[in-house]
PDB file of C-alpha atoms in Angstrom:
ATOM      1  CA  MET A1091      75.811 140.097 -17.779  1.00 72.00           C
ATOM      2  CA  ARG A1092      77.893 142.845 -19.344  1.00 65.00           C
ATOM      3  CA  ALA A1093      80.101 145.208 -17.302  1.00 69.00           C
ATOM      4  CA  ARG A1094      82.197 147.953 -18.972  1.00 58.00           C
ATOM      5  CA  HIS A1095      85.684 148.335 -17.527  1.00 58.00           C
ATOM      6  CA  VAL A1096      87.160 151.752 -18.221  1.00 48.00           C
ATOM      7  CA  LEU A1097      90.940 151.746 -18.529  1.00 44.00           C
ATOM      8  CA  VAL A1098      93.314 154.699 -18.832  1.00 39.00           C
ATOM      9  CA  ALA A1099      95.005 155.133 -21.794  1.00 38.00           C
ATOM     10  CA  SER A1100      92.489 142.785 -36.110  1.00 36.00           C
ATOM     11  CA  LEU A1101      91.731 139.728 -35.945  1.00 38.00           C
ATOM     12  CA  SER A1102      93.176 137.168 -38.450  1.00 38.00           C
ATOM     13  CA  LEU A1103      90.888 134.234 -39.057  1.00 41.00           C
ATOM     14  CA  GLY A1104      91.990 131.167 -40.858  1.00 41.00           C
ATOM     15  CA  VAL A1105      90.358 130.857 -44.262  1.00 41.00           C
ATOM     16  CA  VAL A1106      90.395 127.360 -45.526  1.00 39.00           C
ATOM     17  CA  ALA A1107      90.961 127.544 -49.301  1.00 52.00           C
ATOM     18  CA  CYS A1108      94.068 125.940 -50.804  1.00 73.00           C
ATOM     19  CA  GLY A1109      95.472 123.627 -48.111  1.00 84.00           C
ATOM     20  CA  PRO A1110      96.015 119.904 -48.280  1.00 90.00           C
ATOM     21  CA  PRO A1111      92.988 117.610 -48.861  1.00 92.00           C
ATOM     22  CA  GLY A1112      90.942 116.115 -46.013  1.00 93.00           C
ATOM     23  CA  ASP A1113      90.380 117.385 -42.416  1.00 95.00           C
ATOM     24  CA  GLY A1114      93.820 116.553 -41.115  1.00 95.00           C
ATOM     25  CA  ALA A1115      92.519 114.148 -38.456  1.00 97.00           C
ATOM     26  CA  GLN A1116      94.715 111.271 -37.471  1.00 97.00           C
ATOM     27  CA  ALA A1117      93.571 107.931 -36.002  1.00 98.00           C
ATOM     28  CA  CYS A1118      94.073 107.341 -32.329  1.00 98.00           C
ATOM     29  CA  GLY A1119      97.460 105.851 -31.624  1.00 97.00           C
ATOM     30  CA  SER A1120      99.079 107.317 -34.704  1.00 97.00           C
ATOM     31  CA  LEU A1121     100.677 110.358 -32.996  1.00 98.00           C
ATOM     32  CA  GLU A1122     103.454 110.012 -30.431  1.00 98.00           C
ATOM     33  CA  PRO A1123     104.577 112.600 -27.832  1.00 98.00           C
ATOM     34  CA  ARG A1124     107.811 114.266 -28.869  1.00 98.00           C
ATOM     35  CA  ASN A1125     109.031 114.917 -25.315  1.00 98.00           C
ATOM     36  CA  ASP A1126     108.221 114.301 -21.648  1.00 98.00           C
ATOM     37  CA  ASP A1127     105.979 117.297 -21.509  1.00 98.00           C
ATOM     38  CA  GLU A1128     103.566 115.940 -24.066  1.00 98.00           C
ATOM     39  CA  VAL A1129     100.862 113.254 -23.891  1.00 98.00           C
ATOM     40  CA  ALA A1130      98.853 111.492 -26.588  1.00 98.00           C
ATOM     41  CA  LEU A1131      95.043 111.715 -26.162  1.00 98.00           C
ATOM     42  CA  CYS A1132      92.197 110.114 -28.031  1.00 98.00           C
ATOM     43  CA  ASN A1133      89.047 112.142 -28.347  1.00 98.00           C
ATOM     44  CA  GLU A1134      85.541 110.679 -28.649  1.00 97.00           C
ATOM     45  CA  LEU A1135      85.703 110.968 -32.409  1.00 98.00           C
ATOM     46  CA  ASP A1136      88.622 108.525 -32.375  1.00 98.00           C
ATOM     47  CA  GLN A1137      91.002 111.239 -33.420  1.00 98.00           C
ATOM     48  CA  ALA A1138      94.545 111.518 -32.050  1.00 98.00           C
ATOM     49  CA  VAL A1139      95.383 114.648 -30.073  1.00 98.00           C
ATOM     50  CA  ILE A1140      98.783 115.693 -28.683  1.00 98.00           C
ATOM     51  CA  ALA A1141      98.637 117.832 -25.587  1.00 98.00           C
ATOM     52  CA  ARG A1142     101.242 119.585 -23.472  1.00 98.00           C
ATOM     53  CA  ILE A1143     101.031 119.096 -19.686  1.00 98.00           C
ATOM     54  CA  ALA A1144     102.585 120.814 -16.728  1.00 98.00           C
ATOM     55  CA  MET A1145     102.311 120.252 -13.019  1.00 98.00           C
ATOM     56  CA  PRO A1146     103.111 122.386  -9.996  1.00 98.00           C
ATOM     57  CA  GLU A1147     106.349 121.682  -8.211  1.00 97.00           C
ATOM     58  CA  GLY A1148     106.351 119.430  -5.177  1.00 96.00           C
ATOM     59  CA  LYS A1149     103.970 116.851  -3.805  1.00 96.00           C
ATOM     60  CA  PRO A1150     100.272 117.290  -4.640  1.00 97.00           C
ATOM     61  CA  PRO A1151      97.786 117.860  -1.845  1.00 96.00           C
ATOM     62  CA  ALA A1152      95.901 114.823  -0.605  1.00 96.00           C
ATOM     63  CA  ALA A1153      92.845 115.586  -2.812  1.00 96.00           C
ATOM     64  CA  GLY A1154      95.049 116.583  -5.780  1.00 98.00           C
ATOM     65  CA  TRP A1155      95.744 119.848  -7.546  1.00 98.00           C
ATOM     66  CA  PRO A1156      92.928 121.671  -9.310  1.00 98.00           C
ATOM     67  CA  GLY A1157      93.207 121.343 -13.120  1.00 98.00           C
ATOM     68  CA  VAL A1158      92.988 123.835 -15.977  1.00 98.00           C
ATOM     69  CA  VAL A1159      92.393 123.057 -19.635  1.00 98.00           C
ATOM     70  CA  VAL A1160      94.079 125.853 -21.695  1.00 98.00           C
ATOM     71  CA  LEU A1161      92.817 126.275 -25.293  1.00 98.00           C
ATOM     72  CA  HIS A1162      95.028 128.120 -27.814  1.00 98.00           C
ATOM     73  CA  GLY A1163      93.844 130.589 -30.383  1.00 97.00           C
ATOM     74  CA  SER A1164      93.997 130.790 -34.175  1.00 95.00           C
ATOM     75  CA  THR A1165      97.792 130.985 -34.285  1.00 94.00           C
ATOM     76  CA  GLY A1166      98.160 127.641 -32.493  1.00 96.00           C
ATOM     77  CA  LEU A1167     100.058 126.418 -29.439  1.00 98.00           C
ATOM     78  CA  PHE A1168     103.632 125.990 -30.840  1.00 97.00           C
ATOM     79  CA  ASP A1169     106.060 128.274 -32.500  1.00 95.00           C
ATOM     80  CA  GLU A1170     106.334 127.675 -36.241  1.00 93.00           C
ATOM     81  CA  ASN A1171     109.298 126.756 -38.397  1.00 91.00           C
ATOM     82  CA  LYS A1172     109.912 128.553 -41.678  1.00 88.00           C
ATOM     83  CA  ASP A1173     108.517 125.517 -43.603  1.00 86.00           C
ATOM     84  CA  GLY A1174     105.170 125.842 -41.670  1.00 84.00           C
ATOM     85  CA  SER A1175     105.784 122.903 -39.318  1.00 89.00           C
ATOM     86  CA  CYS A1176     105.535 123.197 -35.550  1.00 95.00           C
ATOM     87  CA  THR A1177     108.498 123.305 -33.248  1.00 97.00           C
ATOM     88  CA  GLN A1178     108.335 121.735 -29.815  1.00 97.00           C
ATOM     89  CA  ARG A1179     108.302 125.188 -28.222  1.00 96.00           C
ATOM     90  CA  THR A1180     105.064 126.607 -26.941  1.00 97.00           C
ATOM     91  CA  ASN A1181     104.648 130.209 -28.036  1.00 95.00           C
ATOM     92  CA  GLU A1182     105.463 132.880 -25.533  1.00 95.00           C
ATOM     93  CA  GLN A1183     101.828 133.615 -24.502  1.00 96.00           C
ATOM     94  CA  PHE A1184     101.185 130.053 -23.455  1.00 97.00           C
ATOM     95  CA  GLU A1185     104.558 129.686 -21.851  1.00 97.00           C
ATOM     96  CA  HIS A1186     103.506 132.604 -19.635  1.00 97.00           C
ATOM     97  CA  TRP A1187     100.161 131.016 -18.869  1.00 98.00           C
ATOM     98  CA  GLU A1188     101.703 127.597 -18.113  1.00 98.00           C
ATOM     99  CA  ASN A1189     104.044 129.258 -15.632  1.00 98.00           C
ATOM    100  CA  MET A1190     101.415 131.466 -14.021  1.00 98.00           C
ATOM    101  CA  LEU A1191      98.937 128.570 -13.524  1.00 98.00           C
ATOM    102  CA  THR A1192     101.451 126.004 -12.221  1.00 98.00           C
ATOM    103  CA  GLU A1193     102.924 128.655  -9.847  1.00 98.00           C
ATOM    104  CA  ALA A1194      99.390 129.203  -8.554  1.00 98.00           C
ATOM    105  CA  GLY A1195      99.201 125.453  -7.774  1.00 98.00           C
ATOM    106  CA  TYR A1196      97.136 124.295 -10.751  1.00 98.00           C
ATOM    107  CA  ALA A1197      97.807 121.330 -13.079  1.00 98.00           C
ATOM    108  CA  VAL A1198      97.676 122.364 -16.768  1.00 98.00           C
ATOM    109  CA  ILE A1199      96.873 120.624 -20.033  1.00 98.00           C
ATOM    110  CA  MET A1200      96.959 122.315 -23.412  1.00 98.00           C
ATOM    111  CA  PRO A1201      95.652 120.320 -26.360  1.00 98.00           C
ATOM    112  CA  ALA A1202      97.470 121.167 -29.571  1.00 98.00           C
ATOM    113  CA  SER A1203      94.547 120.831 -31.949  1.00 98.00           C
ATOM    114  CA  PHE A1204      96.255 122.298 -34.985  1.00 97.00           C
ATOM    115  CA  TYR A1205      99.554 120.467 -34.656  1.00 97.00           C
ATOM    116  CA  SER A1206      97.570 117.239 -34.206  1.00 98.00           C
ATOM    117  CA  ARG A1207      95.976 117.821 -37.622  1.00 97.00           C
ATOM    118  CA  GLY A1208      99.135 118.564 -39.461  1.00 96.00           C
ATOM    119  CA  PHE A1209      99.539 122.336 -39.375  1.00 95.00           C
ATOM    120  CA  CYS A1210     100.712 124.991 -36.936  1.00 94.00           C
ATOM    121  CA  ASP A1211      98.915 128.251 -37.514  1.00 92.00           C
ATOM    122  CA  SER A1212      95.374 128.514 -38.943  1.00 93.00           C
ATOM    123  CA  THR A1213      96.010 132.049 -40.174  1.00 90.00           C
ATOM    124  CA  HIS A1214      98.296 130.483 -42.806  1.00 89.00           C
ATOM    125  CA  SER A1215      95.626 129.021 -44.927  1.00 87.00           C
ATOM    126  CA  VAL A1216      97.899 127.233 -47.363  1.00 88.00           C
ATOM    127  CA  THR A1217      98.737 124.745 -44.549  1.00 89.00           C
ATOM    128  CA  VAL A1218      95.201 124.192 -43.263  1.00 94.00           C
ATOM    129  CA  PRO A1219      93.404 121.013 -44.481  1.00 94.00           C
ATOM    130  CA  ARG A1220      90.616 121.968 -46.901  1.00 94.00           C
ATOM    131  CA  GLU A1221      87.831 120.245 -44.976  1.00 94.00           C
ATOM    132  CA  TYR A1222      88.862 121.729 -41.647  1.00 95.00           C
ATOM    133  CA  ASP A1223      86.552 124.738 -41.986  1.00 96.00           C
ATOM    134  CA  ASP A1224      85.454 127.030 -39.128  1.00 96.00           C
ATOM    135  CA  ARG A1225      82.499 124.857 -38.109  1.00 97.00           C
ATOM    136  CA  GLU A1226      84.472 121.611 -38.227  1.00 97.00           C
ATOM    137  CA  ARG A1227      87.264 123.279 -36.235  1.00 97.00           C
ATOM    138  CA  LEU A1228      84.871 124.340 -33.510  1.00 98.00           C
ATOM    139  CA  VAL A1229      83.211 120.943 -33.274  1.00 98.00           C
ATOM    140  CA  THR A1230      86.431 118.902 -33.213  1.00 98.00           C
ATOM    141  CA  ARG A1231      88.217 121.282 -30.863  1.00 98.00           C
ATOM    142  CA  THR A1232      85.372 120.854 -28.376  1.00 98.00           C
ATOM    143  CA  PHE A1233      86.069 117.096 -28.468  1.00 98.00           C
ATOM    144  CA  ASP A1234      89.799 117.779 -28.007  1.00 98.00           C
ATOM    145  CA  ALA A1235      89.064 119.935 -24.959  1.00 98.00           C
ATOM    146  CA  SER A1236      86.779 117.276 -23.489  1.00 98.00           C
ATOM    147  CA  ALA A1237      89.550 114.625 -23.986  1.00 98.00           C
ATOM    148  CA  ALA A1238      92.022 116.935 -22.208  1.00 98.00           C
ATOM    149  CA  ALA A1239      89.640 117.344 -19.284  1.00 98.00           C
ATOM    150  CA  ASP A1240      89.239 113.548 -19.136  1.00 97.00           C
ATOM    151  CA  TRP A1241      93.016 113.143 -19.044  1.00 98.00           C
ATOM    152  CA  LEU A1242      93.260 115.525 -16.063  1.00 98.00           C
ATOM    153  CA  CYS A1243      90.473 113.663 -14.309  1.00 97.00           C
ATOM    154  CA  ASP A1244      92.223 110.336 -14.802  1.00 97.00           C
ATOM    155  CA  ASP A1245      95.544 111.592 -13.333  1.00 98.00           C
ATOM    156  CA  GLN A1246      95.866 110.757  -9.649  1.00 97.00           C
ATOM    157  CA  ARG A1247      97.659 114.099  -9.038  1.00 98.00           C
ATOM    158  CA  VAL A1248      94.603 116.094 -10.072  1.00 98.00           C
ATOM    159  CA  ASP A1249      91.387 116.745  -8.234  1.00 98.00           C
ATOM    160  CA  CYS A1250      88.720 115.744 -10.776  1.00 96.00           C
ATOM    161  CA  SER A1251      86.047 117.741  -8.890  1.00 97.00           C
ATOM    162  CA  ARG A1252      87.963 121.033  -9.478  1.00 98.00           C
ATOM    163  CA  LEU A1253      88.452 121.501 -13.209  1.00 98.00           C
ATOM    164  CA  ALA A1254      88.227 124.751 -15.188  1.00 98.00           C
ATOM    165  CA  ALA A1255      89.051 125.960 -18.723  1.00 98.00           C
ATOM    166  CA  VAL A1256      90.782 129.041 -20.002  1.00 98.00           C
ATOM    167  CA  GLY A1257      90.582 129.782 -23.754  1.00 98.00           C
ATOM    168  CA  PHE A1258      91.698 132.525 -26.113  1.00 98.00           C
ATOM    169  CA  SER A1259      90.013 133.736 -29.271  1.00 98.00           C
ATOM    170  CA  ASN A1260      89.128 130.565 -31.264  1.00 98.00           C
ATOM    171  CA  GLY A1261      89.992 128.635 -28.154  1.00 98.00           C
ATOM    172  CA  ALA A1262      87.605 130.864 -26.232  1.00 98.00           C
ATOM    173  CA  SER A1263      84.781 129.936 -28.642  1.00 98.00           C
ATOM    174  CA  THR A1264      85.731 126.329 -28.035  1.00 98.00           C
ATOM    175  CA  THR A1265      85.571 127.020 -24.308  1.00 98.00           C
ATOM    176  CA  LEU A1266      82.048 128.325 -24.667  1.00 98.00           C
ATOM    177  CA  MET A1267      81.053 125.141 -26.516  1.00 98.00           C
ATOM    178  CA  LEU A1268      82.721 122.972 -23.914  1.00 98.00           C
ATOM    179  CA  MET A1269      80.771 124.750 -21.187  1.00 98.00           C
ATOM    180  CA  GLN A1270      77.410 124.365 -22.964  1.00 97.00           C
ATOM    181  CA  GLY A1271      75.134 122.765 -20.403  1.00 96.00           C
ATOM    182  CA  ASP A1272      72.845 120.896 -22.783  1.00 96.00           C
ATOM    183  CA  MET A1273      74.603 119.525 -25.834  1.00 97.00           C
ATOM    184  CA  SER A1274      71.367 117.973 -27.132  1.00 95.00           C
ATOM    185  CA  VAL A1275      70.289 121.417 -28.447  1.00 95.00           C
ATOM    186  CA  THR A1276      73.447 121.843 -30.606  1.00 96.00           C
ATOM    187  CA  GLY A1277      73.383 121.715 -34.381  1.00 96.00           C
ATOM    188  CA  ASP A1278      75.837 118.882 -34.845  1.00 97.00           C
ATOM    189  CA  GLU A1279      74.905 115.268 -34.225  1.00 97.00           C
ATOM    190  CA  ARG A1280      78.379 114.472 -32.927  1.00 98.00           C
ATOM    191  CA  LEU A1281      78.206 117.142 -30.301  1.00 98.00           C
ATOM    192  CA  ARG A1282      74.769 115.936 -29.230  1.00 97.00           C
ATOM    193  CA  GLU A1283      76.398 112.644 -28.217  1.00 96.00           C
ATOM    194  CA  LEU A1284      79.257 114.343 -26.224  1.00 96.00           C
ATOM    195  CA  ALA A1285      79.083 114.130 -22.493  1.00 85.00           C
ATOM    196  CA  PRO A1286      81.669 116.704 -21.433  1.00 76.00           C
ATOM    197  CA  MET A1287      83.493 116.614 -18.142  1.00 83.00           C
ATOM    198  CA  SER A1288      81.937 118.638 -15.370  1.00 93.00           C
ATOM    199  CA  MET A1289      83.715 121.986 -14.887  1.00 97.00           C
ATOM    200  CA  VAL A1290      83.474 124.494 -12.070  1.00 98.00           C
ATOM    201  CA  GLY A1291      83.983 127.556 -14.250  1.00 98.00           C
ATOM    202  CA  ALA A1292      85.778 128.928 -17.332  1.00 98.00           C
ATOM    203  CA  ALA A1293      87.373 132.083 -18.709  1.00 99.00           C
ATOM    204  CA  ALA A1294      86.844 132.815 -22.411  1.00 99.00           C
ATOM    205  CA  TYR A1295      89.053 135.624 -23.674  1.00 98.00           C
ATOM    206  CA  TYR A1296      87.585 137.621 -26.616  1.00 98.00           C
ATOM    207  CA  PRO A1297      85.565 134.763 -28.231  1.00 98.00           C
ATOM    208  CA  GLY A1298      83.495 134.854 -31.329  1.00 98.00           C
ATOM    209  CA  CYS A1299      80.095 134.261 -29.800  1.00 98.00           C
ATOM    210  CA  GLY A1300      78.294 133.274 -32.993  1.00 97.00           C
ATOM    211  CA  LEU A1301      79.507 129.718 -32.411  1.00 98.00           C
ATOM    212  CA  GLU A1302      79.095 128.846 -36.092  1.00 97.00           C
ATOM    213  CA  ASP A1303      75.333 128.497 -35.531  1.00 96.00           C
ATOM    214  CA  LEU A1304      75.927 125.363 -33.472  1.00 97.00           C
ATOM    215  CA  VAL A1305      73.653 126.946 -30.840  1.00 97.00           C
ATOM    216  CA  THR A1306      70.774 129.132 -31.898  1.00 96.00           C
ATOM    217  CA  ASN A1307      71.577 132.793 -32.497  1.00 95.00           C
ATOM    218  CA  ASP A1308      67.941 133.809 -32.238  1.00 93.00           C
ATOM    219  CA  LEU A1309      66.332 135.778 -29.425  1.00 92.00           C
ATOM    220  CA  PHE A1310      62.748 134.581 -29.081  1.00 85.00           C
ATOM    221  CA  SER A1311      59.907 136.449 -27.400  1.00 73.00           C
ATOM    222  CA  GLY A1312      60.224 134.096 -24.436  1.00 75.00           C
ATOM    223  CA  VAL A1313      62.871 131.878 -22.901  1.00 80.00           C
ATOM    224  CA  SER A1314      63.851 128.922 -25.133  1.00 87.00           C
ATOM    225  CA  ASP A1315      65.558 125.726 -24.122  1.00 90.00           C
ATOM    226  CA  ARG A1316      67.596 126.164 -27.353  1.00 93.00           C
ATOM    227  CA  TYR A1317      69.448 129.114 -25.894  1.00 96.00           C
ATOM    228  CA  TYR A1318      73.093 128.990 -24.918  1.00 97.00           C
ATOM    229  CA  TYR A1319      73.451 128.328 -21.161  1.00 97.00           C
ATOM    230  CA  PRO A1320      76.704 127.200 -19.551  1.00 98.00           C
ATOM    231  CA  GLN A1321      77.046 124.389 -16.973  1.00 97.00           C
ATOM    232  CA  ALA A1322      79.037 126.704 -14.693  1.00 98.00           C
ATOM    233  CA  PRO A1323      79.942 130.434 -14.604  1.00 98.00           C
ATOM    234  CA  VAL A1324      81.899 131.781 -17.543  1.00 98.00           C
ATOM    235  CA  PHE A1325      83.987 134.928 -17.333  1.00 98.00           C
ATOM    236  CA  VAL A1326      84.349 136.664 -20.725  1.00 98.00           C
ATOM    237  CA  PRO A1327      86.975 139.395 -20.944  1.00 98.00           C
ATOM    238  CA  HIS A1328      86.552 141.310 -24.174  1.00 98.00           C
ATOM    239  CA  GLY A1329      87.755 144.527 -25.818  1.00 98.00           C
ATOM    240  CA  SER A1330      85.522 147.372 -26.825  1.00 98.00           C
ATOM    241  CA  ARG A1331      87.424 147.655 -30.178  1.00 97.00           C
ATOM    242  CA  ASP A1332      86.935 143.988 -31.017  1.00 98.00           C
ATOM    243  CA  LYS A1333      84.327 143.267 -33.694  1.00 97.00           C
ATOM    244  CA  LEU A1334      83.724 139.849 -32.081  1.00 98.00           C
ATOM    245  CA  LEU A1335      82.172 141.577 -29.143  1.00 98.00           C
ATOM    246  CA  ASP A1336      78.857 142.259 -30.945  1.00 98.00           C
ATOM    247  CA  ASP A1337      77.505 138.687 -30.809  1.00 98.00           C
ATOM    248  CA  CYS A1338      78.576 138.309 -27.186  1.00 98.00           C
ATOM    249  CA  GLU A1339      76.680 141.474 -26.196  1.00 98.00           C
ATOM    250  CA  GLY A1340      73.693 141.040 -28.536  1.00 97.00           C
ATOM    251  CA  ILE A1341      73.103 137.233 -28.412  1.00 97.00           C
ATOM    252  CA  ARG A1342      74.844 135.177 -25.760  1.00 98.00           C
ATOM    253  CA  ASP A1343      74.670 137.585 -22.797  1.00 98.00           C
ATOM    254  CA  PRO A1344      70.875 138.153 -23.244  1.00 96.00           C
ATOM    255  CA  GLN A1345      70.269 134.392 -23.762  1.00 97.00           C
ATOM    256  CA  VAL A1346      72.117 133.423 -20.598  1.00 97.00           C
ATOM    257  CA  ASP A1347      70.458 136.225 -18.594  1.00 96.00           C
ATOM    258  CA  ALA A1348      66.997 135.076 -19.777  1.00 95.00           C
ATOM    259  CA  MET A1349      67.709 131.431 -18.886  1.00 96.00           C
ATOM    260  CA  ALA A1350      69.200 132.359 -15.515  1.00 96.00           C
ATOM    261  CA  GLU A1351      66.175 134.493 -14.621  1.00 94.00           C
ATOM    262  CA  ALA A1352      63.788 131.685 -15.648  1.00 94.00           C
ATOM    263  CA  ARG A1353      65.711 129.232 -13.484  1.00 95.00           C
ATOM    264  CA  GLY A1354      65.969 131.503 -10.492  1.00 96.00           C
ATOM    265  CA  VAL A1355      69.733 131.669 -10.699  1.00 97.00           C
ATOM    266  CA  ASN A1356      71.328 134.728  -9.124  1.00 96.00           C
ATOM    267  CA  THR A1357      74.860 133.976 -10.244  1.00 96.00           C
ATOM    268  CA  ASP A1358      76.091 135.863 -13.285  1.00 97.00           C
ATOM    269  CA  MET A1359      76.630 132.860 -15.560  1.00 98.00           C
ATOM    270  CA  PHE A1360      78.007 134.853 -18.465  1.00 98.00           C
ATOM    271  CA  GLU A1361      80.096 137.604 -16.942  1.00 98.00           C
ATOM    272  CA  LEU A1362      81.018 139.813 -19.893  1.00 98.00           C
ATOM    273  CA  GLU A1363      83.718 142.290 -18.938  1.00 98.00           C
ATOM    274  CA  VAL A1364      84.402 144.933 -21.615  1.00 98.00           C
ATOM    275  CA  TYR A1365      87.748 146.780 -21.439  1.00 98.00           C
ATOM    276  CA  ASP A1366      87.466 150.191 -23.100  1.00 97.00           C
ATOM    277  CA  GLY A1367      89.895 150.825 -25.888  1.00 96.00           C
ATOM    278  CA  ALA A1368      91.233 147.237 -25.981  1.00 96.00           C
ATOM    279  CA  LYS A1369      91.580 145.301 -29.258  1.00 96.00           C
ATOM    280  CA  HIS A1370      91.300 141.642 -30.057  1.00 97.00           C
ATOM    281  CA  GLY A1371      94.193 139.648 -28.641  1.00 96.00           C
ATOM    282  CA  PHE A1372      95.010 142.052 -25.824  1.00 96.00           C
ATOM    283  CA  ASP A1373      96.399 139.239 -23.623  1.00 97.00           C
ATOM    284  CA  ASN A1374      99.399 139.370 -26.024  1.00 92.00           C
ATOM    285  CA  ALA A1375     100.006 143.024 -25.243  1.00 85.00           C
ATOM    286  CA  ASP A1376     103.456 142.332 -23.954  1.00 71.00           C
ATOM    287  CA  LEU A1377     104.557 140.723 -27.211  1.00 64.00           C
ATOM    288  CA  GLY A1378     105.715 143.720 -29.253  1.00 66.00           C
ATOM    289  CA  GLU A1379     104.595 147.333 -29.312  1.00 69.00           C
ATOM    290  CA  ASP A1380     101.017 147.697 -28.069  1.00 71.00           C
ATOM    291  CA  ARG A1381      98.870 150.498 -26.917  1.00 88.00           C
ATOM    292  CA  GLN A1382      98.463 151.225 -23.225  1.00 92.00           C
ATOM    293  CA  ALA A1383      94.745 150.241 -23.286  1.00 94.00           C
ATOM    294  CA  ASP A1384      95.726 146.700 -24.347  1.00 95.00           C
ATOM    295  CA  ILE A1385      98.411 146.419 -21.688  1.00 95.00           C
ATOM    296  CA  ASP A1386      95.983 147.657 -19.012  1.00 95.00           C
ATOM    297  CA  ALA A1387      93.319 145.231 -20.229  1.00 97.00           C
ATOM    298  CA  ARG A1388      95.776 142.344 -20.186  1.00 96.00           C
ATOM    299  CA  ASP A1389      96.767 143.037 -16.607  1.00 96.00           C
ATOM    300  CA  ALA A1390      93.232 143.666 -15.310  1.00 98.00           C
ATOM    301  CA  ALA A1391      91.848 140.579 -17.022  1.00 98.00           C
ATOM    302  CA  ARG A1392      94.595 138.288 -15.708  1.00 98.00           C
ATOM    303  CA  GLU A1393      93.993 139.507 -12.185  1.00 98.00           C
ATOM    304  CA  ALA A1394      90.268 138.919 -12.635  1.00 98.00           C
ATOM    305  CA  VAL A1395      90.812 135.412 -14.090  1.00 98.00           C
ATOM    306  CA  PHE A1396      93.014 134.286 -11.245  1.00 98.00           C
ATOM    307  CA  SER A1397      90.586 135.713  -8.671  1.00 98.00           C
ATOM    308  CA  ARG A1398      87.780 133.718 -10.259  1.00 98.00           C
ATOM    309  CA  LEU A1399      89.856 130.528 -10.472  1.00 98.00           C
ATOM    310  CA  GLU A1400      90.547 130.852  -6.707  1.00 98.00           C
ATOM    311  CA  GLN A1401      86.838 131.299  -6.033  1.00 98.00           C
ATOM    312  CA  TRP A1402      85.794 128.382  -8.248  1.00 98.00           C
ATOM    313  CA  PHE A1403      88.399 126.070  -6.794  1.00 98.00           C
ATOM    314  CA  ASP A1404      87.638 126.984  -3.152  1.00 94.00           C
TER     315      ASP A1404
END
């Protein structure tokens, strides 16, 4: 359900056109971690995925730490070299998030979906594989996220019953797909076979809610089992000046509200928080010169996300 958050005070999407042939996917076992902070995953499509992991300091509690899957946006997880390849450094935004989450006592895994397919930044279309279009990206990244959750669940330091996801932009759209409660209604046969790990909640920062038509974008006269409906509560911080807000307000929020009412659910399962004056990408407001509205949105949203993580993990 939408709430407008009043605060005082452009999205670049990857266009696949002239990149290398294929979809960039590598067979499981073909990618090796480059350092002790990386692990090699194998998603259910038999595609190799490298992910960065981080654990809180000290000995884990008896039941294990809660775990968070963090999903990068369109500019990828790692800093980029001049030749378009990825360094081993996470970009500053995700370095911040890794530190904030581990300091709060949460285990973190961040699948590097783009690096694992041979490029670093999807906004640089010349490096993006030609068959890795927006729809394929959303499908395969959902599998990557599920594999990351599986890795957390298999680690004895992590409490498998307390997993959540936090995604940004394209990673937020992936978060919404990961949280879809009934994959059998999706428009991709691979997704219909995916049994994602159970999550207790998720935060999806300024997603595109159209979801590449993988879930119906229609609003029928009555409730439809084809509607989007998450398996657990999703908090959706968005900016009023972000054009991606429209589908979240006009499609997903009404769909989830209708399903929740039909099921007698009182919890706000799609908590859309709109920050007035904020633009797309406001969580990066400390990276360069940004307007005060973005800085205020960044701070308010982070506080809200950590409050909800604490509630979900309680």
